[in-house]
mmCIF file of C-alpha atoms in Angstrom:
data_model
loop_
_atom_site.group_PDB
_atom_site.id
_atom_site.type_symbol
_atom_site.label_atom_id
_atom_site.label_comp_id
_atom_site.label_asym_id
_atom_site.label_seq_id
_atom_site.Cartn_x
_atom_site.Cartn_y
_atom_site.Cartn_z
ATOM 1 C CA MET K 1 -3.729 -72.599 1.137
ATOM 2 C CA VAL K 2 -6.662 -73.545 3.358
ATOM 3 C CA THR K 3 -10.254 -72.861 2.467
ATOM 4 C CA ASN K 4 -12.696 -70.432 4.022
ATOM 5 C CA ILE K 5 -10.487 -67.398 4.658
ATOM 6 C CA GLN K 6 -13.146 -65.641 6.714
ATOM 7 C CA THR K 7 -13.368 -68.586 9.088
ATOM 8 C CA LYS K 8 -9.610 -68.566 9.484
ATOM 9 C CA MET K 9 -9.572 -64.855 10.270
ATOM 10 C CA ASP K 10 -12.388 -65.180 12.774
ATOM 11 C CA SER K 11 -10.892 -68.187 14.515
ATOM 12 C CA THR K 12 -7.507 -66.587 15.015
ATOM 13 C CA SER K 13 -9.235 -64.132 17.313
ATOM 14 C CA ARG K 14 -10.122 -66.952 19.700
ATOM 15 C CA SER K 15 -8.190 -65.916 22.739
ATOM 16 C CA GLY K 16 -4.966 -67.928 22.875
ATOM 17 C CA LYS K 17 -6.348 -70.755 20.735
ATOM 18 C CA ARG K 18 -5.572 -72.289 17.370
ATOM 19 C CA ARG K 19 -7.613 -71.865 14.214
ATOM 20 C CA GLN K 20 -10.958 -73.629 14.412
ATOM 21 C CA VAL K 21 -11.911 -75.973 11.567
ATOM 22 C CA SER K 22 -14.905 -78.033 10.518
ATOM 23 C CA LYS K 23 -14.956 -81.568 9.172
ATOM 24 C CA ASP K 24 -15.972 -80.317 5.723
ATOM 25 C CA GLU K 25 -13.042 -77.871 5.645
ATOM 26 C CA CYS K 26 -10.631 -80.644 6.589
ATOM 27 C CA LEU K 27 -11.949 -83.003 3.903
ATOM 28 C CA LEU K 28 -11.589 -80.312 1.264
ATOM 29 C CA ASP K 29 -8.234 -78.897 2.379
ATOM 30 C CA LEU K 30 -6.663 -82.343 2.684
ATOM 31 C CA LYS K 31 -8.483 -84.219 -0.084
ATOM 32 C CA LYS K 32 -5.151 -85.212 -1.669
ATOM 33 C CA ASP K 33 -3.374 -86.047 1.586
ATOM 34 C CA LEU K 34 -5.956 -87.987 3.577
ATOM 35 C CA PRO K 35 -5.969 -91.020 1.234
ATOM 36 C CA LYS K 36 -2.174 -91.127 1.518
ATOM 37 C CA ILE K 37 -2.385 -91.050 5.325
ATOM 38 C CA PHE K 38 -4.699 -94.057 5.421
ATOM 39 C CA LYS K 39 -2.556 -95.829 2.837
ATOM 40 C CA ALA K 40 0.541 -95.247 4.975
ATOM 41 C CA PHE K 41 -1.312 -96.530 8.037
ATOM 42 C CA ASN K 42 -2.308 -99.760 6.311
ATOM 43 C CA ARG K 43 1.270 -100.265 5.128
ATOM 44 C CA GLY K 44 2.568 -99.679 8.655
ATOM 45 C CA VAL K 45 0.107 -102.169 10.151
ATOM 46 C CA LYS K 46 1.161 -104.773 7.590
ATOM 47 C CA LYS K 47 4.803 -104.352 8.619
ATOM 48 C CA PHE K 48 3.882 -104.492 12.301
ATOM 49 C CA ASN K 49 2.001 -107.768 11.791
ATOM 50 C CA LYS K 50 5.012 -109.253 10.022
ATOM 51 C CA VAL K 51 7.412 -108.243 12.803
ATOM 52 C CA SER K 52 5.007 -109.224 15.579
ATOM 53 C CA SER K 53 4.554 -112.739 14.171
ATOM 54 C CA MET K 54 8.257 -113.420 14.726
ATOM 55 C CA PHE K 55 7.836 -113.462 18.517
ATOM 56 C CA ASN K 56 5.985 -115.743 20.909
ATOM 57 C CA PRO K 57 2.996 -113.738 22.250
ATOM 58 C CA GLU K 58 3.858 -114.876 25.788
ATOM 59 C CA SER K 59 7.338 -113.354 25.482
ATOM 60 C CA LYS K 60 6.320 -109.817 24.558
ATOM 61 C CA VAL K 61 6.858 -107.070 27.138
ATOM 62 C CA ARG K 62 4.977 -103.863 26.223
ATOM 63 C CA PHE K 63 5.808 -104.770 22.664
ATOM 64 C CA ASP K 64 2.745 -104.047 20.582
ATOM 65 C CA ALA K 65 2.102 -100.364 21.291
ATOM 66 C CA SER K 66 5.645 -99.106 20.773
ATOM 67 C CA VAL K 67 6.397 -101.257 17.718
ATOM 68 C CA LEU K 68 3.033 -100.477 16.096
ATOM 69 C CA ASN K 69 3.509 -96.730 16.574
ATOM 70 C CA THR K 70 7.030 -97.004 15.179
ATOM 71 C CA ALA K 71 5.770 -98.880 12.103
ATOM 72 C CA ILE K 72 3.032 -96.290 11.471
ATOM 73 C CA VAL K 73 5.390 -93.346 11.987
ATOM 74 C CA GLU K 74 7.992 -94.858 9.665
ATOM 75 C CA SER K 75 5.380 -95.372 6.966
ATOM 76 C CA LEU K 76 4.184 -91.769 7.308
ATOM 77 C CA GLN K 77 7.775 -90.557 7.103
ATOM 78 C CA VAL K 78 8.211 -92.404 3.815
ATOM 79 C CA GLU K 79 4.900 -91.130 2.407
ATOM 80 C CA PHE K 80 5.503 -87.518 3.493
ATOM 81 C CA SER K 81 9.285 -87.275 3.547
ATOM 82 C CA SER K 82 9.445 -83.468 3.675
ATOM 83 C CA ASN K 83 6.469 -82.796 5.951
ATOM 84 C CA TRP K 84 7.439 -84.257 9.307
ATOM 85 C CA LYS K 85 9.710 -83.515 12.206
ATOM 86 C CA TRP K 86 10.222 -84.350 15.864
ATOM 87 C CA GLY K 87 8.546 -81.918 18.229
ATOM 88 C CA LYS K 88 8.856 -81.413 21.944
ATOM 89 C CA TYR K 89 9.111 -84.537 24.094
ATOM 90 C CA LYS K 90 10.109 -86.620 21.035
ATOM 91 C CA ARG K 91 6.599 -86.299 19.638
ATOM 92 C CA PHE K 92 6.225 -87.170 15.956
ATOM 93 C CA ILE K 93 4.548 -84.306 14.112
ATOM 94 C CA LEU K 94 3.239 -84.362 10.550
ATOM 95 C CA ARG K 95 2.339 -80.954 9.071
ATOM 96 C CA LEU K 96 0.170 -80.882 5.955
ATOM 97 C CA ASN K 97 -1.418 -77.790 4.419
ATOM 98 C CA ASP K 98 -1.505 -75.839 7.701
ATOM 99 C CA TYR K 99 -2.729 -78.793 9.777
ATOM 100 C CA ILE K 100 -0.692 -80.604 12.433
ATOM 101 C CA PHE K 101 -1.123 -84.371 12.877
ATOM 102 C CA LEU K 102 -0.187 -86.431 15.930
ATOM 103 C CA VAL K 103 -0.351 -90.248 16.014
ATOM 104 C CA LYS K 104 -1.986 -91.946 18.997
ATOM 105 C CA LYS K 105 -3.926 -95.021 20.008
ATOM 106 C CA LEU K 106 -7.533 -94.098 20.841
ATOM 107 C CA ASN K 107 -9.877 -95.265 23.588
ATOM 108 C CA ASN K 108 -13.533 -96.224 23.071
ATOM 109 C CA ASN K 109 -14.526 -92.553 23.190
ATOM 110 C CA ASN K 110 -12.120 -91.679 20.342
ATOM 111 C CA MET K 111 -9.892 -89.792 22.764
ATOM 112 C CA PRO K 112 -6.107 -90.311 22.641
ATOM 113 C CA MET K 113 -4.719 -92.572 25.342
ATOM 114 C CA ASN K 114 -2.437 -90.008 26.969
ATOM 115 C CA ILE K 115 -1.200 -89.512 30.470
ATOM 116 C CA LYS K 116 -2.803 -86.261 31.589
ATOM 117 C CA THR K 117 -0.206 -83.506 31.685
ATOM 118 C CA LYS K 118 -0.293 -79.742 31.215
ATOM 119 C CA HIS K 119 0.999 -80.138 27.664
ATOM 120 C CA VAL K 120 -1.581 -82.822 26.800
ATOM 121 C CA ASN K 121 -4.329 -80.613 28.212
ATOM 122 C CA SER K 122 -3.113 -77.743 26.009
ATOM 123 C CA ILE K 123 -3.346 -79.958 22.924
ATOM 124 C CA SER K 124 -6.850 -81.176 23.832
ATOM 125 C CA ASN K 125 -7.989 -77.568 24.089
ATOM 126 C CA GLN K 126 -6.250 -76.336 20.913
ATOM 127 C CA LEU K 127 -4.210 -73.805 22.879
ATOM 128 C CA SER K 128 -1.593 -71.834 20.934
ATOM 129 C CA LEU K 129 1.452 -73.244 22.664
ATOM 130 C CA PRO K 130 4.525 -74.177 20.575
ATOM 131 C CA MET K 131 4.705 -77.821 19.495
ATOM 132 C CA PHE K 132 8.290 -77.380 18.330
ATOM 133 C CA ASN K 133 11.270 -75.732 19.933
ATOM 134 C CA SER K 134 10.208 -72.472 18.304
ATOM 135 C CA GLU K 135 7.186 -70.214 18.102
ATOM 136 C CA VAL K 136 6.080 -71.176 14.572
ATOM 137 C CA TYR K 137 2.840 -72.879 13.518
ATOM 138 C CA GLN K 138 0.931 -71.834 16.646
ATOM 139 C CA ASP K 139 -2.243 -71.165 14.626
ATOM 140 C CA ASP K 140 -2.364 -74.579 12.903
ATOM 141 C CA PRO K 141 -5.178 -76.797 14.238
ATOM 142 C CA ILE K 142 -4.064 -80.083 15.782
ATOM 143 C CA LEU K 143 -5.582 -83.344 14.527
ATOM 144 C CA PHE K 144 -5.015 -86.830 15.871
ATOM 145 C CA PHE K 145 -4.566 -89.743 13.517
ATOM 146 C CA GLY K 146 -5.572 -92.655 15.693
ATOM 147 C CA TYR K 147 -6.599 -96.299 15.764
ATOM 148 C CA LYS K 148 -8.048 -98.863 18.146
ATOM 149 C CA THR K 149 -7.551 -102.537 18.917
ATOM 150 C CA ASP K 150 -10.451 -104.904 19.444
ATOM 151 C CA ARG K 151 -10.773 -107.854 21.822
ATOM 152 C CA MET K 152 -9.171 -110.175 19.298
ATOM 153 C CA GLY K 153 -6.118 -107.947 19.040
ATOM 154 C CA GLU K 154 -6.996 -106.720 15.561
ATOM 155 C CA ILE K 155 -6.053 -103.138 14.701
ATOM 156 C CA VAL K 156 -9.232 -101.364 13.658
ATOM 157 C CA SER K 157 -10.947 -98.003 13.162
ATOM 158 C CA PRO K 158 -8.196 -95.760 11.777
ATOM 159 C CA GLN K 159 -9.514 -92.221 11.869
ATOM 160 C CA VAL K 160 -8.676 -88.544 12.069
ATOM 161 C CA VAL K 161 -10.019 -86.892 15.220
ATOM 162 C CA TYR K 162 -10.429 -83.193 15.971
ATOM 163 C CA ILE K 163 -10.544 -82.389 19.690
ATOM 164 C CA ASP K 164 -11.285 -79.035 21.286
ATOM 165 C CA GLU K 165 -12.456 -78.081 24.781
ATOM 166 C CA ASN K 166 -11.260 -81.579 25.718
ATOM 167 C CA GLN K 167 -14.070 -83.110 23.630
ATOM 168 C CA VAL K 168 -14.227 -84.895 20.292
ATOM 169 C CA LYS K 169 -15.771 -82.424 17.847
ATOM 170 C CA TRP K 170 -15.682 -84.547 14.694
ATOM 171 C CA VAL K 171 -14.110 -87.652 13.145
ATOM 172 C CA VAL K 172 -12.964 -88.516 9.622
ATOM 173 C CA THR K 173 -12.965 -92.225 8.734
ATOM 174 C CA GLU K 174 -11.715 -94.187 5.736
ATOM 175 C CA ASN K 175 -15.252 -94.217 4.373
ATOM 176 C CA ASP K 176 -15.416 -90.420 4.567
ATOM 177 C CA VAL K 177 -12.214 -90.175 2.546
ATOM 178 C CA THR K 178 -13.477 -92.649 -0.048
ATOM 179 C CA SER K 179 -16.727 -90.690 -0.396
ATOM 180 C CA THR K 180 -14.848 -87.415 -0.835
ATOM 181 C CA GLU K 181 -12.608 -88.919 -3.520
ATOM 182 C CA THR K 182 -15.690 -90.103 -5.427
ATOM 183 C CA LEU K 183 -17.118 -86.571 -5.506
ATOM 184 C CA PHE K 184 -14.115 -85.342 -7.485
ATOM 185 C CA LYS K 185 -14.127 -88.141 -10.076
ATOM 186 C CA PRO K 186 -15.692 -87.276 -13.460
ATOM 187 C CA ASN K 187 -18.540 -89.422 -14.723
ATOM 188 C CA THR K 188 -17.680 -91.853 -17.521
ATOM 189 C CA GLN K 189 -19.890 -91.705 -20.610
ATOM 190 C CA ASN K 190 -21.895 -94.746 -21.764
ATOM 191 C CA SER K 191 -21.520 -96.480 -18.435
ATOM 192 C CA SER K 192 -23.491 -96.490 -15.226
ATOM 193 C CA VAL K 193 -21.390 -95.494 -12.243
ATOM 194 C CA LYS K 194 -22.194 -97.167 -8.979
ATOM 195 C CA VAL K 195 -21.000 -95.277 -5.918
ATOM 196 C CA SER K 196 -20.280 -97.427 -2.913
ATOM 197 C CA LEU K 197 -18.286 -96.966 0.243
ATOM 198 C CA LYS K 198 -15.140 -98.997 0.607
ATOM 199 C CA GLU K 199 -15.381 -101.382 3.506
ATOM 200 C CA GLN K 200 -12.693 -100.951 6.092
ATOM 201 C CA LEU K 201 -9.787 -103.302 5.606
ATOM 202 C CA VAL K 202 -9.676 -106.259 7.947
ATOM 203 C CA ARG K 203 -6.351 -106.181 9.714
ATOM 204 C CA ARG K 204 -5.732 -109.538 11.245
ATOM 205 C CA LYS K 205 -2.660 -110.641 13.118
ATOM 206 C CA ALA K 206 -0.120 -112.323 10.893
ATOM 207 C CA SER K 207 -0.059 -115.211 13.342
ATOM 208 C CA ASN K 208 -3.638 -116.027 12.344
ATOM 209 C CA GLU K 209 -2.972 -115.901 8.608
#
């Protein structure tokens, strides 16, 4: 069950829109799942790097984006074997604790790199249109799990993004997840506990290793 029942009841009254959520709600509701999502992402990137290193960079034709997304999706499918399905337009959908996740590459403004369509616009505005070939789950908020690539071709900045009114409302990073996990760990007696944020993993191309 999700937290903050009153917020859920209030948000369902938003005319034709999905339930509204805050960053704090998301971190609490998904405190067990978010670390697994980032773990699956890192595993998918590792597999992508291994596959990518088998080909001459000059021979690739629109290779990276499709193979990387496939590697990430496969890893998420393994991690959450009973929580995913294919939605409309062959869109991979992960549903966890009344949240819907989509996987996309992000631009510098943390917005998904989509071709603008009516359906994409509906998602960016949290409209209650069916994501599946049925009418279920139309109240679940939609989150993007995304990533970026830097100038060196490294895959960086994995994050969860909540978009509404076609604007980024908040972002959850790996450091946020690490901090949240620390809050729920009991203190150990007779030892001083140092709390530090985990640095983001450096994901270099296998060809440079």
